[in-house]
Coordinates of C-alpha atoms and ligand atoms in Angstrom, one line a residue:
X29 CA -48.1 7.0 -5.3
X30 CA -46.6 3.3 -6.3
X31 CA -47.9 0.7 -3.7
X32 CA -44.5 0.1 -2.6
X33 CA -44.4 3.3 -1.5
X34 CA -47.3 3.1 0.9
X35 CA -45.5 0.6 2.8
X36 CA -42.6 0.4 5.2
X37 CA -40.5 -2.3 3.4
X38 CA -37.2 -1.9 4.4
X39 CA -34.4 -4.2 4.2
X40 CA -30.9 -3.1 5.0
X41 CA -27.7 -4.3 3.4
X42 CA -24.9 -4.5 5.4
X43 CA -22.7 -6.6 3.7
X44 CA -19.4 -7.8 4.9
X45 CA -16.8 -8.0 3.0
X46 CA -14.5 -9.1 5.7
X47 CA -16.0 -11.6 7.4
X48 CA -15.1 -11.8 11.1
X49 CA -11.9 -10.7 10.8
X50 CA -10.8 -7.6 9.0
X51 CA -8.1 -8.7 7.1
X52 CA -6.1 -8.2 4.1
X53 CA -8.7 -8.8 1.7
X54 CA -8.0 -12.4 -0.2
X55 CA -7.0 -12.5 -4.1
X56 CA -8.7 -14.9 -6.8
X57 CA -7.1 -18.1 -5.0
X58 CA -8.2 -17.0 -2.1
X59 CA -4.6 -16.1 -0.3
X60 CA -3.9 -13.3 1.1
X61 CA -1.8 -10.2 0.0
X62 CA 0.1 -8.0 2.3
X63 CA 0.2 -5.3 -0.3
X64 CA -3.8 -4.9 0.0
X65 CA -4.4 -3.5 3.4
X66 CA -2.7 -2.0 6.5
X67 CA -3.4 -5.1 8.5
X68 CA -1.6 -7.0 5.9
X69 CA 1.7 -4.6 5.5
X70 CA 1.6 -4.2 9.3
X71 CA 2.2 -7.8 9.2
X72 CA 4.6 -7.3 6.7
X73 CA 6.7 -4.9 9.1
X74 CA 6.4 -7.3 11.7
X75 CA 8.0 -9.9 9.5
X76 CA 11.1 -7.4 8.4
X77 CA 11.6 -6.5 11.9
X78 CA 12.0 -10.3 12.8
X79 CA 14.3 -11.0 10.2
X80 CA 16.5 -8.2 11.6
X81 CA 16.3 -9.7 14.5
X82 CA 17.5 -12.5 14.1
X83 CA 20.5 -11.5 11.4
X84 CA 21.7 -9.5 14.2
X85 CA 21.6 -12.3 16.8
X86 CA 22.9 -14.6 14.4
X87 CA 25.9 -11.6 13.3
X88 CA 26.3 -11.8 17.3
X89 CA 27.1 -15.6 17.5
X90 CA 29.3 -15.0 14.1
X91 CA 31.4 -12.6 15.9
X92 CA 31.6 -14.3 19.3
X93 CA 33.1 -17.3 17.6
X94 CA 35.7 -15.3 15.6
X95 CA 36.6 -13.7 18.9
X96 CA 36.8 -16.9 20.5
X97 CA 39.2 -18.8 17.7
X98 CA 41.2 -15.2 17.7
X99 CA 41.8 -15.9 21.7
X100 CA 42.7 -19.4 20.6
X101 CA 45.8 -18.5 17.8
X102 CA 46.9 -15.7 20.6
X103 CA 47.2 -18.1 23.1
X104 CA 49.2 -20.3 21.3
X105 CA 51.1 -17.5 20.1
X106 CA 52.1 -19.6 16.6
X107 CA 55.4 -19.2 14.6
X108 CA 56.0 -20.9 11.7
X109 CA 59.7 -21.6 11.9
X110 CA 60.8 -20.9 9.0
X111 CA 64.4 -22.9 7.7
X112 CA 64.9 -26.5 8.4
X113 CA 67.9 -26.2 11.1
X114 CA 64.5 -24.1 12.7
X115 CA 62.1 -26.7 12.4
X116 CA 64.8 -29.7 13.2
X117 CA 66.1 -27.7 16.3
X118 CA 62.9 -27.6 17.7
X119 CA 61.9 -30.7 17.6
X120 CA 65.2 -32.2 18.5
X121 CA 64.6 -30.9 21.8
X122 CA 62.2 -33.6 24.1
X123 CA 60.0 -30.8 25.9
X124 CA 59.1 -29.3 22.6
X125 CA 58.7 -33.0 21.2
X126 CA 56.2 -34.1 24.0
X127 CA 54.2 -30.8 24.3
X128 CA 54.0 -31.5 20.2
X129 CA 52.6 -34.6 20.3
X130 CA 50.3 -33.7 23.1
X131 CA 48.8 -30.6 21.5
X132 CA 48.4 -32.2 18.3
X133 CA 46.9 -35.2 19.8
X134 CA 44.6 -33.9 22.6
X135 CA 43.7 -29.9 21.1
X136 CA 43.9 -29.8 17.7
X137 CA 40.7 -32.8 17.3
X138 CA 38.7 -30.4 19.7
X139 CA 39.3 -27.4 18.1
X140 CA 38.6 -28.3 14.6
X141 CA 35.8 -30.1 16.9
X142 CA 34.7 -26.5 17.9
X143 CA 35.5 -25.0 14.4
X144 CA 32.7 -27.5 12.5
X145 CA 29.9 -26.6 15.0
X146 CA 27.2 -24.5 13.2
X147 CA 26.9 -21.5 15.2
X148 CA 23.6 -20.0 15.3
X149 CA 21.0 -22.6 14.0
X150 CA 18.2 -21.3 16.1
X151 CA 18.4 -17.9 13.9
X152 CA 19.1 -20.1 10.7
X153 CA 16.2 -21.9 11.0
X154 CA 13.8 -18.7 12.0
X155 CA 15.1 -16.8 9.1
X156 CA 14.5 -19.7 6.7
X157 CA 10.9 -19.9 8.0
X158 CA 10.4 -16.0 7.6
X159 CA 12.1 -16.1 4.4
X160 CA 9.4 -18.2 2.8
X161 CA 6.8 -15.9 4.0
X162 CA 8.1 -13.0 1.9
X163 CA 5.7 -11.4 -0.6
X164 CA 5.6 -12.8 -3.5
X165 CA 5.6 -11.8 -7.3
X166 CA 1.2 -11.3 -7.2
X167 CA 2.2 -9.3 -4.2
X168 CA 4.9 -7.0 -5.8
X169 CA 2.6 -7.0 -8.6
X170 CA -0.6 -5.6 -6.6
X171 CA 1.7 -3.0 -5.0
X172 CA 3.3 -1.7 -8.1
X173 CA -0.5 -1.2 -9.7
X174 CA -1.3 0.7 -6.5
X175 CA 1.6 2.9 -6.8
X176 CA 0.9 3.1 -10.3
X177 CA -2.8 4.1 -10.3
X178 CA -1.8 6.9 -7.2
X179 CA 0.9 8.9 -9.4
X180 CA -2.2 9.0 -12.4
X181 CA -4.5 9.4 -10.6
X182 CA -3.1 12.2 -8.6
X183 CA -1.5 13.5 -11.4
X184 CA 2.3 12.6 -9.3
X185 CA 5.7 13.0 -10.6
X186 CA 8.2 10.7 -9.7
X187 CA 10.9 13.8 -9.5
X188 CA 8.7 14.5 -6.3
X189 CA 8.0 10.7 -5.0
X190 CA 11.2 9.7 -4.8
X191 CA 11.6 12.6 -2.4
X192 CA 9.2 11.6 -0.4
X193 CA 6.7 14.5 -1.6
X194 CA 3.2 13.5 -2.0
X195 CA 1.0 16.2 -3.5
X196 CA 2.0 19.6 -1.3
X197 CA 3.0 17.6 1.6
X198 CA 7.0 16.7 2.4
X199 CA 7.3 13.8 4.7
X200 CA 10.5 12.1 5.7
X201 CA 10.9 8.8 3.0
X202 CA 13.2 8.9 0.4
X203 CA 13.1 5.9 -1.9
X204 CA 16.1 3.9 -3.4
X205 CA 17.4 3.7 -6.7
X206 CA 16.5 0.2 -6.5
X207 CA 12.9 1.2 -5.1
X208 CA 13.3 3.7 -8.4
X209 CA 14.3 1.6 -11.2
X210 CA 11.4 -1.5 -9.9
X211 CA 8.9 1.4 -10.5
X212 CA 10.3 2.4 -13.6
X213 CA 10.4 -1.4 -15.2
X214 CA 7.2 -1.8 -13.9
X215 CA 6.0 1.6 -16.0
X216 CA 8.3 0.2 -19.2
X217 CA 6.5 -3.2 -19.2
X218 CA 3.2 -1.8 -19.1
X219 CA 4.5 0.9 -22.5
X220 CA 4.0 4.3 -20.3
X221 CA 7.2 5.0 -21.4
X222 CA 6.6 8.7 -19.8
X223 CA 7.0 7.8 -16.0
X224 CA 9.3 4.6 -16.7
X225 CA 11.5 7.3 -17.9
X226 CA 11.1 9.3 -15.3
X227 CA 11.4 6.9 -12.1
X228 CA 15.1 5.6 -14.3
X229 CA 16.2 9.1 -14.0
X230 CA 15.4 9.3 -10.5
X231 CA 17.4 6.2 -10.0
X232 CA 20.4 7.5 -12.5
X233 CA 20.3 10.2 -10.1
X234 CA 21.2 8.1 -7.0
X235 CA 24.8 7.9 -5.6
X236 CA 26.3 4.8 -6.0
X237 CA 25.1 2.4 -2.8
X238 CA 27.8 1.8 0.1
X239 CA 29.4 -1.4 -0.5
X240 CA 28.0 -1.3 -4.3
X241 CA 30.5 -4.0 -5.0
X242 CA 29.1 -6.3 -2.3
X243 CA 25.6 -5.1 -2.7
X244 CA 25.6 -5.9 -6.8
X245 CA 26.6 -9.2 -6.0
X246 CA 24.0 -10.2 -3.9
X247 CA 21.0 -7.9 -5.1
X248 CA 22.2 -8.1 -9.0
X249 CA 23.3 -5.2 -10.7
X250 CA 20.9 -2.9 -12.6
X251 CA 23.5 -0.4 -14.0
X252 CA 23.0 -1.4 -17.8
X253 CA 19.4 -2.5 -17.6
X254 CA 18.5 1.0 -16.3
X255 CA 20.8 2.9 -19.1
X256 CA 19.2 0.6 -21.7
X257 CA 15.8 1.4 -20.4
X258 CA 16.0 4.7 -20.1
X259 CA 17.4 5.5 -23.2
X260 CA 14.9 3.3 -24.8
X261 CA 11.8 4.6 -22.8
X262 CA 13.3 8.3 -24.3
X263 CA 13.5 7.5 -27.5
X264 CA 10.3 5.7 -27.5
X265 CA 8.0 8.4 -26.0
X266 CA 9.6 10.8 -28.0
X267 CA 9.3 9.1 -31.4
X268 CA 5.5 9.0 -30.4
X269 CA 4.9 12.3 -29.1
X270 CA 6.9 13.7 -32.4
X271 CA 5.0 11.2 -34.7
X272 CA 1.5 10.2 -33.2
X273 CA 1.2 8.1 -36.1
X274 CA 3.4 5.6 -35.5
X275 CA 2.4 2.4 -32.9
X276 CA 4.3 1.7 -29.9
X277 CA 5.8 -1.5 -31.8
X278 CA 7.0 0.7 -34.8
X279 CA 9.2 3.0 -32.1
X280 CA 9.9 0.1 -30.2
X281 CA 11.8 -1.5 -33.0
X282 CA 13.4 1.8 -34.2
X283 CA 15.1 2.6 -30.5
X284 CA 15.9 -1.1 -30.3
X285 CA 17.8 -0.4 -33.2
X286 CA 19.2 2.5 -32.6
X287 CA 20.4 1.6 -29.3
X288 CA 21.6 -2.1 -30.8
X289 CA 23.9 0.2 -32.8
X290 CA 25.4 2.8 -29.9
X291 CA 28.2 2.3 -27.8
X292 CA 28.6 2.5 -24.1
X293 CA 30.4 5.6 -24.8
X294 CA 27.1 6.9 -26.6
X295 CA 24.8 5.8 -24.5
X296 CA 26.5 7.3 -21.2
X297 CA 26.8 10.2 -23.4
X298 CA 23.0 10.3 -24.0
X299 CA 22.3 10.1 -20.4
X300 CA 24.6 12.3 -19.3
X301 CA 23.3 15.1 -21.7
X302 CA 19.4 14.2 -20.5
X303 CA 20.5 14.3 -16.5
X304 CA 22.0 17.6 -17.2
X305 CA 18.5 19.4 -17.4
X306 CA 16.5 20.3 -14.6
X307 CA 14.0 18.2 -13.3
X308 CA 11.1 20.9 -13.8
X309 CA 12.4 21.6 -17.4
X310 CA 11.9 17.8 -18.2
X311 CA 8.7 17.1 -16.5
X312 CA 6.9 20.3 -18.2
X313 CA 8.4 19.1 -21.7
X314 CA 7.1 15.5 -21.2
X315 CA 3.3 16.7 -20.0
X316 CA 3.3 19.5 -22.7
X317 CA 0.3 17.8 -24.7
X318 CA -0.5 15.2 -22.3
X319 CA -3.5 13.5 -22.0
X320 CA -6.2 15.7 -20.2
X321 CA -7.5 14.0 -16.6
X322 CA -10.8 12.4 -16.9
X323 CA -13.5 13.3 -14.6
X324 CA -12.8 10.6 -11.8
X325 CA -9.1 12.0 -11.6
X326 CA -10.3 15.6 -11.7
X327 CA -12.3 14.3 -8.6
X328 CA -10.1 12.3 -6.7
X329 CA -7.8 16.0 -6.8
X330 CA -10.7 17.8 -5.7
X331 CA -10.8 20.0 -8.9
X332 CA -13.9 19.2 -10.4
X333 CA -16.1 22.6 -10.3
X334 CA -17.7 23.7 -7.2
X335 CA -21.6 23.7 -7.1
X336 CA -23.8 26.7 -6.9
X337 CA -26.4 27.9 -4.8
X338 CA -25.9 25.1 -2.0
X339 CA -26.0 25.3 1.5
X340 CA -25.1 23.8 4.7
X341 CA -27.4 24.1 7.3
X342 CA -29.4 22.5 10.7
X343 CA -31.8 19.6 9.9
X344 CA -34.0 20.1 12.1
X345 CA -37.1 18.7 10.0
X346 CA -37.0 15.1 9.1
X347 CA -37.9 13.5 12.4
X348 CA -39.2 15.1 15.6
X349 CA -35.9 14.3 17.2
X350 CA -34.1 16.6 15.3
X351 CA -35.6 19.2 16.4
X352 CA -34.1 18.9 19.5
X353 CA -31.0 17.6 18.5
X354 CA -30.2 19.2 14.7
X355 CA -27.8 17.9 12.1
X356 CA -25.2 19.7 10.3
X357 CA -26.4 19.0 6.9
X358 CA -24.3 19.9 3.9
X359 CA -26.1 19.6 0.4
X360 CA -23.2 18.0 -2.0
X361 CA -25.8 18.1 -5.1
X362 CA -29.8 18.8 -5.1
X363 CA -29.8 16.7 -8.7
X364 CA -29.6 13.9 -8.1
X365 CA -29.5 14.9 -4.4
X366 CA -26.7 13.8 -2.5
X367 CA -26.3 14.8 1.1
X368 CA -23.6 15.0 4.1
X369 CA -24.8 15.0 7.2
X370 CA -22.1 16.2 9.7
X371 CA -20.6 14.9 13.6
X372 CA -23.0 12.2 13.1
X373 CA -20.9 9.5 14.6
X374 CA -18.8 10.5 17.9
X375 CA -15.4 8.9 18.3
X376 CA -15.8 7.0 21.1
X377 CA -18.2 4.8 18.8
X378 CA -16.1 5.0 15.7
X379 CA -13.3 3.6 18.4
X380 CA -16.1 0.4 19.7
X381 CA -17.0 -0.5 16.1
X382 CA -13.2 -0.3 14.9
X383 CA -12.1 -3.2 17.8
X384 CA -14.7 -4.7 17.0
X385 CA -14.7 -4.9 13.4
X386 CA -10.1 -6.1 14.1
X387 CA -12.0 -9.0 16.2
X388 CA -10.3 -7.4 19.2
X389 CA -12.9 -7.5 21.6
X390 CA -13.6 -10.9 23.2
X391 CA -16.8 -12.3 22.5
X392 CA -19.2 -12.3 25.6
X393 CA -22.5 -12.0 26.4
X394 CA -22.2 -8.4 27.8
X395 CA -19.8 -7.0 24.9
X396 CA -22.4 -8.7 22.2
X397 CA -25.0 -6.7 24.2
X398 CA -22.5 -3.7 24.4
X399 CA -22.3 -3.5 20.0
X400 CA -26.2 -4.2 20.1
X401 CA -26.6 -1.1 21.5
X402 CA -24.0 0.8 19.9
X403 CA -25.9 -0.3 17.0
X404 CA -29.6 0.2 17.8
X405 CA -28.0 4.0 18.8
X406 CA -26.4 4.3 15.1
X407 CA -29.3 3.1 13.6
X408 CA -31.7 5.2 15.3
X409 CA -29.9 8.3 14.5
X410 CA -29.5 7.1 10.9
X411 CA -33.5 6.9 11.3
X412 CA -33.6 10.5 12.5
X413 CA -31.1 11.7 10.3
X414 CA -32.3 10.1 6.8
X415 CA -36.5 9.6 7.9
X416 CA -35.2 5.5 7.0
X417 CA -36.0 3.0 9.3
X418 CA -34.3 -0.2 9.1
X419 CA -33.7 -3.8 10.6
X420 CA -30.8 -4.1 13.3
X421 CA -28.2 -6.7 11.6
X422 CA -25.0 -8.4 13.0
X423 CA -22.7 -7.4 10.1
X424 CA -20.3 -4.2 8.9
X425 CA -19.0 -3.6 6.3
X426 CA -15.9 -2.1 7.1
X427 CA -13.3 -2.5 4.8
X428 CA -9.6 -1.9 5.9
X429 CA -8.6 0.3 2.9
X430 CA -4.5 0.9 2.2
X431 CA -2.3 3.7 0.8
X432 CA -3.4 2.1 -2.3
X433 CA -6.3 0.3 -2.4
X434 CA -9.1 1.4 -4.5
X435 CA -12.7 0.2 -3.7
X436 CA -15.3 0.3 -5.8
X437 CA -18.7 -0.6 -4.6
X438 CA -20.7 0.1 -8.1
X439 CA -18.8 -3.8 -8.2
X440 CA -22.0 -5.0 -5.8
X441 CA -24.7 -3.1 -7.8
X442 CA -25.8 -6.2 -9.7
X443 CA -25.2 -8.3 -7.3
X444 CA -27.5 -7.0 -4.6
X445 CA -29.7 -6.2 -7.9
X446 CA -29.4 -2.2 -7.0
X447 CA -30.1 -0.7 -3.6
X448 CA -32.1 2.1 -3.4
X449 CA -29.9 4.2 -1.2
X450 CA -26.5 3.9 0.1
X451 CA -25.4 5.3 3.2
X452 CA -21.4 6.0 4.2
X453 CA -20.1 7.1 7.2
X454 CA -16.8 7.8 7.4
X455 CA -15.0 6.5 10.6
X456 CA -11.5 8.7 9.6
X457 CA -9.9 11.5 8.3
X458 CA -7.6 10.6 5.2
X459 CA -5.5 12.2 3.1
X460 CA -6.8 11.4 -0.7
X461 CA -9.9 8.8 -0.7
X462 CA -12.6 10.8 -1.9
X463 CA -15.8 9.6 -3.5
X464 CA -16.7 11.3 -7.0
X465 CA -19.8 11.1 -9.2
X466 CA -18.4 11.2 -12.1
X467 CA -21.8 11.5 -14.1
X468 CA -22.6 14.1 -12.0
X469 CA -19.3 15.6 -11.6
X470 CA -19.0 16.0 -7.8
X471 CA -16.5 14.7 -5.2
X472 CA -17.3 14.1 -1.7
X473 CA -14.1 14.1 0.7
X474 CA -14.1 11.5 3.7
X475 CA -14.2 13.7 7.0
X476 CA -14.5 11.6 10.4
X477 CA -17.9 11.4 11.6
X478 CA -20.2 12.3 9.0
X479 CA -22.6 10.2 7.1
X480 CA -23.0 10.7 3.5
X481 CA -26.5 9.4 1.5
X482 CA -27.8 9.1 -2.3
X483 CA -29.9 7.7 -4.0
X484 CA -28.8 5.1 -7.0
X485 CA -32.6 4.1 -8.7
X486 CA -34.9 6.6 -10.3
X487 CA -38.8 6.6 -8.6
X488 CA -39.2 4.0 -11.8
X489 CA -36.6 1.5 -10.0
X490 CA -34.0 1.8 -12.9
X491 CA -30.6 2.6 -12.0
X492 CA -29.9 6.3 -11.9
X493 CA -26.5 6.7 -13.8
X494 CA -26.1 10.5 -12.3
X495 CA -25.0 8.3 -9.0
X496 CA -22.7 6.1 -10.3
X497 CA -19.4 6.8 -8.1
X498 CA -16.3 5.7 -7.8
X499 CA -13.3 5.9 -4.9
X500 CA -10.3 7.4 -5.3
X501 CA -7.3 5.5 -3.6
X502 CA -5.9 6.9 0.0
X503 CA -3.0 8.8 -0.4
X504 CA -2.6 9.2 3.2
X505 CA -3.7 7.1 6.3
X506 CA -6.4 4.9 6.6
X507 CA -9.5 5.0 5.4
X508 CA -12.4 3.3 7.6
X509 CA -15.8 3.5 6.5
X510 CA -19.2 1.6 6.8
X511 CA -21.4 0.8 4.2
X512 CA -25.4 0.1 4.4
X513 CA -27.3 -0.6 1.3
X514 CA -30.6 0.0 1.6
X515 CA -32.7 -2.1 -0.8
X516 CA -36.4 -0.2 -0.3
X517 CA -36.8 3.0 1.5
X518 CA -40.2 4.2 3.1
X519 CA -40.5 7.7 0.7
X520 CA -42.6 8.9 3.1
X521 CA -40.2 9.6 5.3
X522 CA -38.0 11.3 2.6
X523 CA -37.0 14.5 1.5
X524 CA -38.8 13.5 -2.0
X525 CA -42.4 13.9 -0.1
X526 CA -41.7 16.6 1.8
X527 CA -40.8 18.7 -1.2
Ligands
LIG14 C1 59.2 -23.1 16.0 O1 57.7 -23.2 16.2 C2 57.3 -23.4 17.6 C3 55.8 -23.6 17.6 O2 55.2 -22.8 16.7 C4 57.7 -22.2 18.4 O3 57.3 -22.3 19.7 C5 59.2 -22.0 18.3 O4 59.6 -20.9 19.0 C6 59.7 -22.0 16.8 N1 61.2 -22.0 16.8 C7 61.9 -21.0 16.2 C8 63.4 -21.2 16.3 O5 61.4 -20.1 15.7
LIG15 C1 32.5 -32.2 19.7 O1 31.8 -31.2 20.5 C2 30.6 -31.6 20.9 C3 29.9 -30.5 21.6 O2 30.7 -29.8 22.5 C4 30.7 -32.8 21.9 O3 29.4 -33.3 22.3 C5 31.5 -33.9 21.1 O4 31.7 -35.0 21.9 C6 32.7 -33.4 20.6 N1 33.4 -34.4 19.7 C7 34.7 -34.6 19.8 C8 35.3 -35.6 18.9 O5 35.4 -34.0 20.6
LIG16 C1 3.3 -9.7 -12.5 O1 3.4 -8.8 -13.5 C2 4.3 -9.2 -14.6 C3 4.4 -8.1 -15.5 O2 3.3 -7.2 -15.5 C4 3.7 -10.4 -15.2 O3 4.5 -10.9 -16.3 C5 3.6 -11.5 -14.2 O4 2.9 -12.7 -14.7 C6 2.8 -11.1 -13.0 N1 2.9 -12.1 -12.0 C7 1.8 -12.5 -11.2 C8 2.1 -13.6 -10.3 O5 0.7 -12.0 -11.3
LIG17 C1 1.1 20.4 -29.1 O1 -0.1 20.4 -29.8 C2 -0.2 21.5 -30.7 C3 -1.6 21.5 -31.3 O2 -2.1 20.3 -31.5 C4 0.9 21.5 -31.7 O3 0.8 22.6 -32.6 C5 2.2 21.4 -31.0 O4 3.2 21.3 -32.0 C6 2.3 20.3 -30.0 N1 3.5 20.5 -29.3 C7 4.3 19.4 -29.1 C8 5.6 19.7 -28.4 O5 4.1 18.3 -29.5

């Protein structure tokens, strides 16, 4: 038994990634995206909605005042007279004359008076200030890799995104050809000419927008970029696939040249032909010979192999308060062992530590007492549950994870010079977000309430590479977890001694 062993050093690692405030976690300059977390896009909404808001008054005003000039040329009920014995008749007479000179003098200055005032500042101004607080090009950027590393990860077609079906689940979205075509330029510039084709044929597919005309002119038309890069992306990946040989520059420059040569005719031609197959037909010729899914995809789909011979079953051993309150303890893997412990966090908890990790409970005396306790309870049971002790500290790590957001804690390893155990509890249910092993070839899928616990050093304190792990991105919801590191661990207490 190393001498370490025989005492109870423990130090516990909550780290906070977040400090005070969950939100959206801050890039390399330190600003914040919207496109990294829910509190961010929420804000994001919020913006969209106000800029609505205030188009809508500001259409309001627009309309009022064309109502109010239209009562203005009734009124007067204008006619042009039209021949000069007209126009010299009229004024010949000393009524029309006077009420001539009197209108033009005393109404005509007011209304072009009334016609110069600006109507709607208020809602000018407010849109200017919301406009400058739209996301900008890191933020479209961010997004785009998120959406990006969700269809490979996942394995997702864009045939099925773009109407709205994620994995086996329909839900009610269904993206535009402009929301199309920005995925598929984003897929061309980074040379996966596969799903830049396919997100251009999604767009293809749309219907021309309502008020295209109007709409082109102020959003830009896309029409012969997204021929152009179809075609190209086609040609490319197919020159590729049929010739693995050749680089990506080599069949860049041929379909450059090819399509430098066609005509509109042949290129409409060319796209009509491809849009006449079926969408299946097309994505099962494009993956024939794909690239297999490594081991952290395989995970993050939950179709890495099941383990053998492990069970679930009541912990009712590790501390004498389990035996009156048991754990519902599911063995992910006996080697390296990795363990679930079920319902070990009840929602009414989950619910305290969530408003308080959003900063939405004021801070007083009696709710910093309130938390204390709710933490001193947690880590008790943790105690119970694990046989590890450790130090009450005034920080979580709760990170507010995003459709897209992919975490990867293996990132702190050498910073915190290796913990001996980590600890997870899940504070959701998600859809997506697992956590694989991808040495060891497991996945672990969040589920609200439990806890789950490795081990990352050997007994030699040199990092055990079986528990390297990684997270798979959120495909639905949100994903709320906390995170202790434990640095040193009293064995004694561990399932290692009591085997
Ligand atoms: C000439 O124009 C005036 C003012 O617009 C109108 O009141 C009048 O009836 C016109 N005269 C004829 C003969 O149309
Ligand atoms: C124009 O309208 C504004 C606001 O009603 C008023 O304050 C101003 O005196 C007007 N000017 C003239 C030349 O009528
Ligand atoms: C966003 O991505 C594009 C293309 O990948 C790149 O050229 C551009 O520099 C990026 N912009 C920012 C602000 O990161
Ligand atoms: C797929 O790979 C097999 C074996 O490497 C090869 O014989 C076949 O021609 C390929 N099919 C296509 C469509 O590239």
């Amino acid at each position: 038994m190393q001498n370490w062993k025989s005492l109870v050093v423990l130090f516990l690692l909550w780290r906070q990634i977040i400090a005070e405030n969950i939100q959206n976690p801050l890039n390399n300059e330190g600003k914040q995206l919207y496109s990294s977390s829910n509190a961010g896009l929420l804000k994001l909404l919020q913006l969209e909605q106000r800029f609505m808001e205030n188009i809508k008054i500001y259409t309001n005003k627009l309309t009022e005042k064309v109502k109010n000039l239209q009562a203005f040329i009734d009124s007067v009920d204008y006619r042009a007279n039209e021949t000069f014995e007209d126009r010299e008749k009229y004024v010949s007479n000393p009524l029309n004359a006077f009420s001539l000179l009197r209108r033009t003098h005393e109404d005509l200055p007011k209304w072009h008076n009334y016609t110069q005032q600006m109507v709607g500042m208020e809602e000018l101004y407010a849109l200017e200030e919301i406009a400058v607080k739209a996301p900008d090009e890191e933020d479209m950027n961010y997004s785009l890799q998120g959406m990006h590393r969700l269809e490979k990860i996942y394995g997702l077609e864009a045939t099925d995104l773009a109407r709205g079906r994620i994995q086996d689940r329909k839900y009610d979205v269904k993206m535009s050809a402009r929301d199309c075509f920005a995925l598929g330029e984003h897929k061309y510039q980074k040379e996966d000419y596969q799903r830049a084709s396919m997100w251009f044929r999604m767009a293809l597919k749309h219907k021309p927008e309502e008020n295209a005309k109007l709409v082109n002119e102020i959003l830009g038309d896309m029409k012969d970029k997204l021929r152009k890069h179809y075609a190209a992306s086609i040609i490319i990946f197919g020159l590729v696939k049929s010739d693995p040989t050749l680089t990506i520059a080599k069949s860049r420059a041929i379909a450059f040249e090819a399509l430098g040569k066609a005509t509109l005719t042949d290129l409409k031609t060319l796209i009509t032909e491809l849009l006449k197959q079926s969408d299946e037909e097309i994505v099962r010729e494009m993956n024939i010979n794909g690239t297999a899914p490594s081991d952290y995809e395989l995970g993050c789909r939950g179709l890495l192999p099941k383990r053998k011979n492990l069970y679930c079953s009541y912990d009712s051993s590790t501390t004498p308060f389990l035996r009156i309150a048991p754990t519902k303890q599911e063995i992910i893997s006996l080697d390296p062992y990795i363990v679930m412990h079920h319902e070990v966090l009840y929602n009414n908890e989950i619910a305290e530590l969530k408003l308080h990790a959003q900063n939405k409970i004021k801070v007083t005396n009696e709710n910093r007492m309130k938390i204390d306790s709710l933490r001193r309870r947690m880590i008790n049971r943790i105690t119970d549950i694990t046989g590890v002790g450790f130090q009450i500290t005034h920080e979580l790590h709760m990170p507010d994870y995003d459709l897209k957001s992919y975490y990867k804690p293996n990132r702190d390893y050498a910073y915190w010079g290796g913990p001996k155990v980590t600890l997870l509890f899940f504070a959701s249910d998600v859809e997506g977000g697992a956590t694989v092993f991808t040495k060891s070839k497991v996945s672990v899928f969040p589920r609200k309430g439990s806890s789950l616990f490795w081990y990352n050093l050997l007994d030699d304190g040199t990092p055990d590479r079986r528990s390297v792990q990684a997270e798979c991105p959120v495909l639905k919801g949100n994903k709320w977890v906390f995170t202790k590191w434990i640095k040193e661990i009293n064995s004694q207490c561990t399932h290692r001694t009591k085997s």
